[in-house]
mmCIF file of C-alpha atoms in Angstrom:
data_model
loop_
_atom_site.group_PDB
_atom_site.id
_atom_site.type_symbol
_atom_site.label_atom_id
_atom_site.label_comp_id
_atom_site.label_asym_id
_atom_site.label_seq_id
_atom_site.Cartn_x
_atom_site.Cartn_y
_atom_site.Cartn_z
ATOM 1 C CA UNK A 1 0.000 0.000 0.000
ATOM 2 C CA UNK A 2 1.215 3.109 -1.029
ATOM 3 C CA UNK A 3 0.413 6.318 1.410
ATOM 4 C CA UNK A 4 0.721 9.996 0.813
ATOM 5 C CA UNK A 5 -0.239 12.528 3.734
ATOM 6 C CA UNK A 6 -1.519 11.865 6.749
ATOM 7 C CA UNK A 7 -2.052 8.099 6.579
ATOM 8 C CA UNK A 8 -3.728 4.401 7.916
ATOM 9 C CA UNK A 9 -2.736 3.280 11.126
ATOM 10 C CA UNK A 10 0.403 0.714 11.293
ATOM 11 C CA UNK A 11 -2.634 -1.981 12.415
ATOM 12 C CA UNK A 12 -4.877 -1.314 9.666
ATOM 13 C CA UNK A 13 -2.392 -1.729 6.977
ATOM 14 C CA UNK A 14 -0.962 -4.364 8.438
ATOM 15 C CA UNK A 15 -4.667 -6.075 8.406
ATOM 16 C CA UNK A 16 -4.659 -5.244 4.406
ATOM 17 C CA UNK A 17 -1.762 -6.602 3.621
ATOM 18 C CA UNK A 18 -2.673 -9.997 3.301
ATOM 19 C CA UNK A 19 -5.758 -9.279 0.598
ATOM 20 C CA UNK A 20 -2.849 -7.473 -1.491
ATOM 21 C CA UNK A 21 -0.731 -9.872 -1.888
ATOM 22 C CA UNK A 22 -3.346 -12.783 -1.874
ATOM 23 C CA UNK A 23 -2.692 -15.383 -4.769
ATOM 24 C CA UNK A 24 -6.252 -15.517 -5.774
ATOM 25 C CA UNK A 25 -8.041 -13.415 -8.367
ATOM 26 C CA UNK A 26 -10.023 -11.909 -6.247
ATOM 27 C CA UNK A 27 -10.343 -11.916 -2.242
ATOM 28 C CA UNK A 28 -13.430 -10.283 -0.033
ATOM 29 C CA UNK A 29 -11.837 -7.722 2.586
ATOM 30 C CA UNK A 30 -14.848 -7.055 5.593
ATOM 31 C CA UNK A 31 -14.331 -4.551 8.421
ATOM 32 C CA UNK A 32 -16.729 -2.578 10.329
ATOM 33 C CA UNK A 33 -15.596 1.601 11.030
ATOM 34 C CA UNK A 34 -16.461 4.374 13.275
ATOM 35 C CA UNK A 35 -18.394 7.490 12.232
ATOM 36 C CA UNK A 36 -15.845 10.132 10.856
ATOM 37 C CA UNK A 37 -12.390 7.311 10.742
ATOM 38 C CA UNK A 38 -10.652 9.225 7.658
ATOM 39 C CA UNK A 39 -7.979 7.091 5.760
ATOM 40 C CA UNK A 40 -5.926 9.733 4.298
ATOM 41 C CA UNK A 41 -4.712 9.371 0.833
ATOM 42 C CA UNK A 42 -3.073 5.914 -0.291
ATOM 43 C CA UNK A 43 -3.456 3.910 -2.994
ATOM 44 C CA UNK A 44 -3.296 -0.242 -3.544
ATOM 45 C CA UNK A 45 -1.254 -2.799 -5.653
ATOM 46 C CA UNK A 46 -4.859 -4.110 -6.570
ATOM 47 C CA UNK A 47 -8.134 -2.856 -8.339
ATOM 48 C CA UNK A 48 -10.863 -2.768 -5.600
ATOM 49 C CA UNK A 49 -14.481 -2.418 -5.423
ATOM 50 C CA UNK A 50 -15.647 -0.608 -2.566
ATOM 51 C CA UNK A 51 -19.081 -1.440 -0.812
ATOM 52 C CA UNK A 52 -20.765 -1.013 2.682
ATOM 53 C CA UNK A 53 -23.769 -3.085 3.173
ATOM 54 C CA UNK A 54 -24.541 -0.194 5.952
ATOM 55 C CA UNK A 55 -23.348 3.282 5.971
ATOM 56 C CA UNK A 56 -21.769 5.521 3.720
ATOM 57 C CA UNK A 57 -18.555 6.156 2.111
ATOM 58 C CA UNK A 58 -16.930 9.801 0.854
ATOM 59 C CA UNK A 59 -14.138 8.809 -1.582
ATOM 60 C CA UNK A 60 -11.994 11.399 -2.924
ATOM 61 C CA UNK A 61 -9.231 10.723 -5.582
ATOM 62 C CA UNK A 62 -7.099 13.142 -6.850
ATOM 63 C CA UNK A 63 -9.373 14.722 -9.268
ATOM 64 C CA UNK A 64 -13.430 13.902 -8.199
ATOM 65 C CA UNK A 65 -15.259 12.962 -5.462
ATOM 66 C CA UNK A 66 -17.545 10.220 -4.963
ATOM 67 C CA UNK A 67 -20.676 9.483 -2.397
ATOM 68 C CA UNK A 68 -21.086 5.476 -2.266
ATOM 69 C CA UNK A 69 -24.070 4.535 -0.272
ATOM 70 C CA UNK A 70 -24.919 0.854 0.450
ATOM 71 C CA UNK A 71 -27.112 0.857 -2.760
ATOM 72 C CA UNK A 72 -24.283 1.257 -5.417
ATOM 73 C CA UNK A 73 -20.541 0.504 -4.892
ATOM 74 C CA UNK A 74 -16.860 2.146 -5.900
ATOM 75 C CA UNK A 75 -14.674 0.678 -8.463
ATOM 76 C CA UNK A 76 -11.158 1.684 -8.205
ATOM 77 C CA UNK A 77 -8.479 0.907 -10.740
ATOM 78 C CA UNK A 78 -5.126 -0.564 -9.174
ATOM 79 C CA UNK A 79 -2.720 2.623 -7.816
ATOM 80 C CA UNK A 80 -5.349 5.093 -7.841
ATOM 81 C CA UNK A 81 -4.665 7.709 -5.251
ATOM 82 C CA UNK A 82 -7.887 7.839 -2.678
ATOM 83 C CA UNK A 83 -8.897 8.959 0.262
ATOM 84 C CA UNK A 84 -11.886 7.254 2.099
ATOM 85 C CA UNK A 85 -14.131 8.574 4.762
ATOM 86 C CA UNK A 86 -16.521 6.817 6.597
ATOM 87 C CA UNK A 87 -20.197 8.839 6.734
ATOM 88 C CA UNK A 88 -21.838 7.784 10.233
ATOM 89 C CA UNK A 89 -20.902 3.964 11.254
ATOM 90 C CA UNK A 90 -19.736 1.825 7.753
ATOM 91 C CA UNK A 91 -19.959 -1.935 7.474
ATOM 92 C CA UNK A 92 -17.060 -2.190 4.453
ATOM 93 C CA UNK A 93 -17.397 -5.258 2.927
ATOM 94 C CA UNK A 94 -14.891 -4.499 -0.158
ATOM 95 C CA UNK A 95 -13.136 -6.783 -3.105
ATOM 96 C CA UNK A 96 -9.350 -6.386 -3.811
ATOM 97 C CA UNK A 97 -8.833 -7.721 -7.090
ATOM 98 C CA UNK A 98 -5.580 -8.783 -9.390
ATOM 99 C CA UNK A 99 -4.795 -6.831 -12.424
ATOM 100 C CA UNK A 100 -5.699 -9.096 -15.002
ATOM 101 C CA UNK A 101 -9.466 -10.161 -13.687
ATOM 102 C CA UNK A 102 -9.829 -5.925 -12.819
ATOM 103 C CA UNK A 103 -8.991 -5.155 -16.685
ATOM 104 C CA UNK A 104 -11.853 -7.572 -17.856
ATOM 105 C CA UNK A 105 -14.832 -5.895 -15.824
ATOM 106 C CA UNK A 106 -13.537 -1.980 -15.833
ATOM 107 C CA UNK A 107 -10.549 0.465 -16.297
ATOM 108 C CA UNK A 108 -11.630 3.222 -14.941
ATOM 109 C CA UNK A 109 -12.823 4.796 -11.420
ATOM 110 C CA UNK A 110 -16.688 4.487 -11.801
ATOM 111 C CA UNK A 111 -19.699 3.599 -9.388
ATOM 112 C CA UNK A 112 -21.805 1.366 -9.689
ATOM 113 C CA UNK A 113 -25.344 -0.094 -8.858
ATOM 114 C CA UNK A 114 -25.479 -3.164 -6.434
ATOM 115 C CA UNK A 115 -28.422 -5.218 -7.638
ATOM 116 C CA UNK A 116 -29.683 -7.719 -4.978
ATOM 117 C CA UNK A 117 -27.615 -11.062 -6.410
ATOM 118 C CA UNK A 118 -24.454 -8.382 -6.720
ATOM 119 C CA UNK A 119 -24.416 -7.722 -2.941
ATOM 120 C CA UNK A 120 -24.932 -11.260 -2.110
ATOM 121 C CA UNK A 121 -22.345 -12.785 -4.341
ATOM 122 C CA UNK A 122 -20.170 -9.701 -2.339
ATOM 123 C CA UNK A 123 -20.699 -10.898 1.458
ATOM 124 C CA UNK A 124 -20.324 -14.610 0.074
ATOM 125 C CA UNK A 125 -17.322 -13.999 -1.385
ATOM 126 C CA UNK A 126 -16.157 -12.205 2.180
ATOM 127 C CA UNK A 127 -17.103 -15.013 3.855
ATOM 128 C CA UNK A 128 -14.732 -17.132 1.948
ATOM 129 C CA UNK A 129 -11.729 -16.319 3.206
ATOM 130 C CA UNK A 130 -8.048 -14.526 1.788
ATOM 131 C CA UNK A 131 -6.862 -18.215 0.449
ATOM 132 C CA UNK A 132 -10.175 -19.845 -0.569
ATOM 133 C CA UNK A 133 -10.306 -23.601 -1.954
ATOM 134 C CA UNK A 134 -9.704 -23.408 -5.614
ATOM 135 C CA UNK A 135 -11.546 -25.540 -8.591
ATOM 136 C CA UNK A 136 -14.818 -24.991 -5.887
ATOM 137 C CA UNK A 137 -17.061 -22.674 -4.600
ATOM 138 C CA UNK A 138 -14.660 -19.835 -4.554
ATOM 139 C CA UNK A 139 -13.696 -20.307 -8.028
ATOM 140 C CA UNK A 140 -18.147 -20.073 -9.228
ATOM 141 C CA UNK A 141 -18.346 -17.094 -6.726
ATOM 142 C CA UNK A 142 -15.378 -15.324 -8.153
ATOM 143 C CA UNK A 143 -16.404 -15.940 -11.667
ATOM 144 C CA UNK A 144 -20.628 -15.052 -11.311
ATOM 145 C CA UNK A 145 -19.136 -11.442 -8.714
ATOM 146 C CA UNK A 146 -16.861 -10.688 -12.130
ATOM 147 C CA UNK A 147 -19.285 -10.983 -14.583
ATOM 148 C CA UNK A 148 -22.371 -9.028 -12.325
ATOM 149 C CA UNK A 149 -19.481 -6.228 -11.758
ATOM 150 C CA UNK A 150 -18.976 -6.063 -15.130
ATOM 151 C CA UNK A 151 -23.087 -6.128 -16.094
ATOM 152 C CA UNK A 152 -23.923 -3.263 -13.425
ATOM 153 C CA UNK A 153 -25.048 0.102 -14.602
ATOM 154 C CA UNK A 154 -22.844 3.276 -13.758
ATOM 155 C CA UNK A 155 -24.544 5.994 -11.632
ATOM 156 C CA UNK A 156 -23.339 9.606 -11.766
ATOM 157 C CA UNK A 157 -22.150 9.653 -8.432
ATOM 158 C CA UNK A 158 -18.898 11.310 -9.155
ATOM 159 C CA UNK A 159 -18.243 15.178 -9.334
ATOM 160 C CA UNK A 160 -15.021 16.514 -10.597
ATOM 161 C CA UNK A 161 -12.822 18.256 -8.122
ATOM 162 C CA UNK A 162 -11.879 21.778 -9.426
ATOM 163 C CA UNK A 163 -8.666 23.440 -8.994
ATOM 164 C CA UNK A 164 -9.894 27.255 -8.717
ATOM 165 C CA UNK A 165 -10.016 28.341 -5.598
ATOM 166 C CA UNK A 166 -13.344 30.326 -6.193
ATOM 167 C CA UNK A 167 -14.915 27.485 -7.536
ATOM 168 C CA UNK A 168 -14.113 25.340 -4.542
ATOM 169 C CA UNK A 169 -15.289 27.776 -2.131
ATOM 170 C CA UNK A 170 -18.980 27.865 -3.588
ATOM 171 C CA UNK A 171 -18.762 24.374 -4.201
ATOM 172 C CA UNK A 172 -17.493 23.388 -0.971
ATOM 173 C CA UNK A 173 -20.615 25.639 0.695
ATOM 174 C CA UNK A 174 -23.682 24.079 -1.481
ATOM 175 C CA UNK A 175 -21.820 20.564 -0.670
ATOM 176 C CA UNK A 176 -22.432 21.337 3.329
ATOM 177 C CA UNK A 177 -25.845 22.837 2.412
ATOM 178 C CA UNK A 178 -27.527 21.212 -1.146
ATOM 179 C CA UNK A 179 -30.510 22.448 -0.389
ATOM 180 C CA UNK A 180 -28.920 26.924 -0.576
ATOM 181 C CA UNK A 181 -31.247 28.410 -2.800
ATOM 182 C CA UNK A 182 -28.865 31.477 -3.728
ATOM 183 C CA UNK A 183 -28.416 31.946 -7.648
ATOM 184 C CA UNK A 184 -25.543 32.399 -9.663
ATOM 185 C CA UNK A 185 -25.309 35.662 -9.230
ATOM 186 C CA UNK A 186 -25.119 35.442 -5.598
ATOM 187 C CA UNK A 187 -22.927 32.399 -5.306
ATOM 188 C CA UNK A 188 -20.830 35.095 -7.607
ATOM 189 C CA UNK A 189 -20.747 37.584 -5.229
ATOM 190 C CA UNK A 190 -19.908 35.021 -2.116
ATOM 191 C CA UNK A 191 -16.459 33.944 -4.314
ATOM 192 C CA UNK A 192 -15.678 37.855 -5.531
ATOM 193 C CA UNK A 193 -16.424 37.381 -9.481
ATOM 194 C CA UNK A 194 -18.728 37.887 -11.785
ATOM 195 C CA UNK A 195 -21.976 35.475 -12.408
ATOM 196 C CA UNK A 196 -20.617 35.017 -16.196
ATOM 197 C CA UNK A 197 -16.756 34.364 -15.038
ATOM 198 C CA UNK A 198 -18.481 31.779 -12.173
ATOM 199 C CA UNK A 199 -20.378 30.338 -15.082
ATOM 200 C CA UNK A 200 -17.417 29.756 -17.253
ATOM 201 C CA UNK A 201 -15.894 27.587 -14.531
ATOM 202 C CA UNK A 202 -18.294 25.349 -13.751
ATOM 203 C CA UNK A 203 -18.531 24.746 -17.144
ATOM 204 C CA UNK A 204 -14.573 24.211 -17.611
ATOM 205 C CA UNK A 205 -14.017 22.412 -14.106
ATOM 206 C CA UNK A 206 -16.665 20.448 -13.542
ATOM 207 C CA UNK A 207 -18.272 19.872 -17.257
ATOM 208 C CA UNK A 208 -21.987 21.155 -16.452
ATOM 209 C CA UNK A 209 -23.741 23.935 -16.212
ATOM 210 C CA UNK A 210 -24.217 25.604 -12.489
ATOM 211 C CA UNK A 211 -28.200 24.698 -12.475
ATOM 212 C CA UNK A 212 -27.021 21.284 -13.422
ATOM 213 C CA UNK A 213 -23.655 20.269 -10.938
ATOM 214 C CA UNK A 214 -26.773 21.605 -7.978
ATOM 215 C CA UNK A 215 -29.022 19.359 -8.897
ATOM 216 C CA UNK A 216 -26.846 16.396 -9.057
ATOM 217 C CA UNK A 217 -25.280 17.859 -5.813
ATOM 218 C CA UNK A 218 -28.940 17.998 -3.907
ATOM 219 C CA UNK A 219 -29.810 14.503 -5.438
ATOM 220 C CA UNK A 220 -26.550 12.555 -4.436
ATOM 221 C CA UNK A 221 -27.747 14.027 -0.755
ATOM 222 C CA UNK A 222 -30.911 13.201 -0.780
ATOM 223 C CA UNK A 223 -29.071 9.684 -1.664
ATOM 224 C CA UNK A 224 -26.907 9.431 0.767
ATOM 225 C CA UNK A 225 -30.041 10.122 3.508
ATOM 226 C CA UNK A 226 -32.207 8.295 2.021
ATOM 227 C CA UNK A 227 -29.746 5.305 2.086
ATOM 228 C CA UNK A 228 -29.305 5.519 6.105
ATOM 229 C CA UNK A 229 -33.281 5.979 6.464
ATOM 230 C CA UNK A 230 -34.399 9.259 5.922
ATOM 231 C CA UNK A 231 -37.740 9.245 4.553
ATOM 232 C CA UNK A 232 -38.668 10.671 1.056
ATOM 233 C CA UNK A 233 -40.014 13.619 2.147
ATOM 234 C CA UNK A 234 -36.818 14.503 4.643
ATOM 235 C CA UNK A 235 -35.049 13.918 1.091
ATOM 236 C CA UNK A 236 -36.797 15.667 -0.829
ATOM 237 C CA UNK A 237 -36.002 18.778 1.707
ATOM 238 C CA UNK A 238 -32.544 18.010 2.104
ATOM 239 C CA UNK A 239 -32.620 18.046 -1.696
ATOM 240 C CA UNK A 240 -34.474 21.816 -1.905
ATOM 241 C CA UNK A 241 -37.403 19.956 -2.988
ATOM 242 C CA UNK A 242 -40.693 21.766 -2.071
ATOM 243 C CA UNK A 243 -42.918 18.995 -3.818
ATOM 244 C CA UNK A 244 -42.424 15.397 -2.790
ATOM 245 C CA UNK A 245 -43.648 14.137 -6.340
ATOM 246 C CA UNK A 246 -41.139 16.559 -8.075
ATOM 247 C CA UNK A 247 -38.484 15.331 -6.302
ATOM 248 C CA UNK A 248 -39.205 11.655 -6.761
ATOM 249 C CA UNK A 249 -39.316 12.428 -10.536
ATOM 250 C CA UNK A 250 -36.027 14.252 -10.612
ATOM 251 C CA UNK A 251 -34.856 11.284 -8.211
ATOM 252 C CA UNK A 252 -35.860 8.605 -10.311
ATOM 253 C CA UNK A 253 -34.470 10.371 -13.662
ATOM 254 C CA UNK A 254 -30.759 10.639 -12.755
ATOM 255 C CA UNK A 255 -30.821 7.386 -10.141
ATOM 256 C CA UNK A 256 -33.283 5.453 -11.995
ATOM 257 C CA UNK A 257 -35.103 4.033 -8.904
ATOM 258 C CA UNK A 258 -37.558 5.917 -6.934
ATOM 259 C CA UNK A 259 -36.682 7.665 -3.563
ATOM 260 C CA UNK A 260 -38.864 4.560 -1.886
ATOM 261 C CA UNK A 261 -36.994 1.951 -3.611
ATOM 262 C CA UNK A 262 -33.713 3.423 -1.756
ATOM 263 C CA UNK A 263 -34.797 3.645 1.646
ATOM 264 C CA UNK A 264 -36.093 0.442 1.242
ATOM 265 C CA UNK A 265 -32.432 -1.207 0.094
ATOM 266 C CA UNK A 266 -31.474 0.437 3.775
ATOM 267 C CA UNK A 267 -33.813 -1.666 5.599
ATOM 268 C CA UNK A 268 -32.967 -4.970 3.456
ATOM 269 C CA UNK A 269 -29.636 -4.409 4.666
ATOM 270 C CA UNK A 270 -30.657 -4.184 8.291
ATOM 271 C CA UNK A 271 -32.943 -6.742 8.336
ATOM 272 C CA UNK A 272 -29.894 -9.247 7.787
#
C-alpha cells in the first residue's frame, strides 16, 4: 500500500496486507468503522471495489469525489490515489482484485449499482476467506461477482474536483448545504467574481452547467439520507425539494429508482 499525507494506522495496513498480496483473483476484505475514521490518501497494488452493506462512504481521488451509499458501490483501478471517509458507522465489505481479472470488468474509477444477487455474491465472497479452496465454490463465486461487476449500470455519483479556488469555495458551501437556494449571481458575489466568469468555470471544471452540478449535488444528498433511512419527504427537503412528487421524478431520472426503492435497500440491509 502506497500512502501519501496523513495516513492508515500501522494496524490497519498491516490487516490489508494480506488481501494485497493474496494469490487468488479476487479476495473479499470485511471490516466494520467508526463514524468520521478518515484514511488519508493511499493507494493499492490491486483494483478494488468498494461497498458497505450499511453506511456511507466519501471517496476522494485526486481529481473527483464520490458518495457510495450501500445501494451502489466504488470501483477503483489498481494505484489510484484515494482517500476514504466513513459517513456515520460503515460496514465495508470491499473486493481487492488482481490486475488481469480488474482489466476484464472496468478500467476506470466508476460507481456502480449493487443489484440484490451483486451484494450477495459480495458478502459470500467475504465469507470465503483470503486463500479460498480453488476448482470450488470460490472459483463459481469469483467468476458469477466478475461478470455481475462487469453487467452493473454506472450511476453519476462522481463530481469533478476543481482546482480554482473560487470554484471550490462555492462548491465546498452548497456541498455542506444542497438544499442553498442562492443563484448564480449570488454564489458570484460570495467567491468575488462575476456570475458570467463563475459560469465559465463550472462549465470548464466540472463539465456542467451551475443549475445542473446543484441538482446532481442535492440529489446525491438526498441519496446518501435516504440510504441511512431518511424518509422521502426529509429527502426531498434536504434536496431543496418543495414537492415530494417533483423530487421523486427528478430522483428517479438521474438514479433510476424511486426515492422509496432506496430507503427500502437500507432496511434490506438491516434486516440481515
Amino acid at each position: 500500500m502506497k500512502i501519501t499525507g496523513h495516513f492508515l494506522s500501522p494496524n490497519r495496513q498491516a490487516e490489508i496486507l494480506p488481501f494485497e498480496t493474496a494469490s487468488r483473483p479476487i479476495v473479499g476484505f470485511a471490516r466494520d468503522y467508526p463514524t468520521g475514521l478518515s484514511s488519508g490518501m493511499h493507494s493499492h497494488p490491486r483494483a478494488q471495489l468498494l461497498y458497505a452493506i450499511s453506511g456511507v462512504m466519501r471517496v476522494d481521488t485526486q481529481d473527483s469525489s464520490f458518495l457510495v451509499p450501500p445501494t451502489t458501490a466504488l470501483f477503483l483501478p489498481a494505484t489510484v490515489e484515494h482517500t476514504v471517509k466513513m459517513d456515520g458507522p460503515v460496514a465495508m465489505r470491499a473486493l481487492f482484485m488482481l490486475e488481469e481479472v480488474a482489466q476484464r470488468v472496468a478500467k476506470v474509477t466508476k460507481v456502480i449499482a449493487i443489484s440484490g444477487l451483486l451484494r450477495e455474491l459480495i458478502l459470500a465472497v467475504c465469507a470465503e476467506g483470503v486463500e479460498w479452496e480453488r476448482e470450488g465454490r470460490g472459483d463459481h463465486l469469483a467468476a458469477l461477482v466478475l461478470d455481475e461487476i462487469g453487467k452493473a449500470e454506472p450511476l453519476p455519483l462522481g463530481l469533478r474536483r476543481p482546482t480554482d479556488a473560487r470554484l471550490r469555495q462555492v462548491l465546498e458551501a452548497l456541498s455542506k448545504c444542497p438544499h442553498d437556494r442562492r443563484n448564480l449571481e449570488e454564489w458570484a458575489d460570495v467567491a468575488n467574481t462575476s456570475s458570467r466568469t463563475l459560469a465559465r468555470l463550472f462549465r470548464t471544471e466540472t463539465g456542467m452547467s451551475f443549475r445542473q452540478w446543484r441538482q446532481q449535488a442535492r440529489l446525491t444528498a438526498a441519496l446518501s439520507a435516504l440510504s441511512t433511512g431518511a424518509t422521502p419527504t426529509r429527502a426531498a427537503a434536504i434536496a431543496g425539494f418543495d414537492s415530494v412528487p417533483a423530487f421523486g421524478a427528478a430522483f428517479r431520472g438521474l438514479f433510476g429508482i424511486t426515492p422509496g426503492q432506496a430507503r427500502g435497500q437500507y432496511f434490506g440491509a438491516h434486516d440481515k
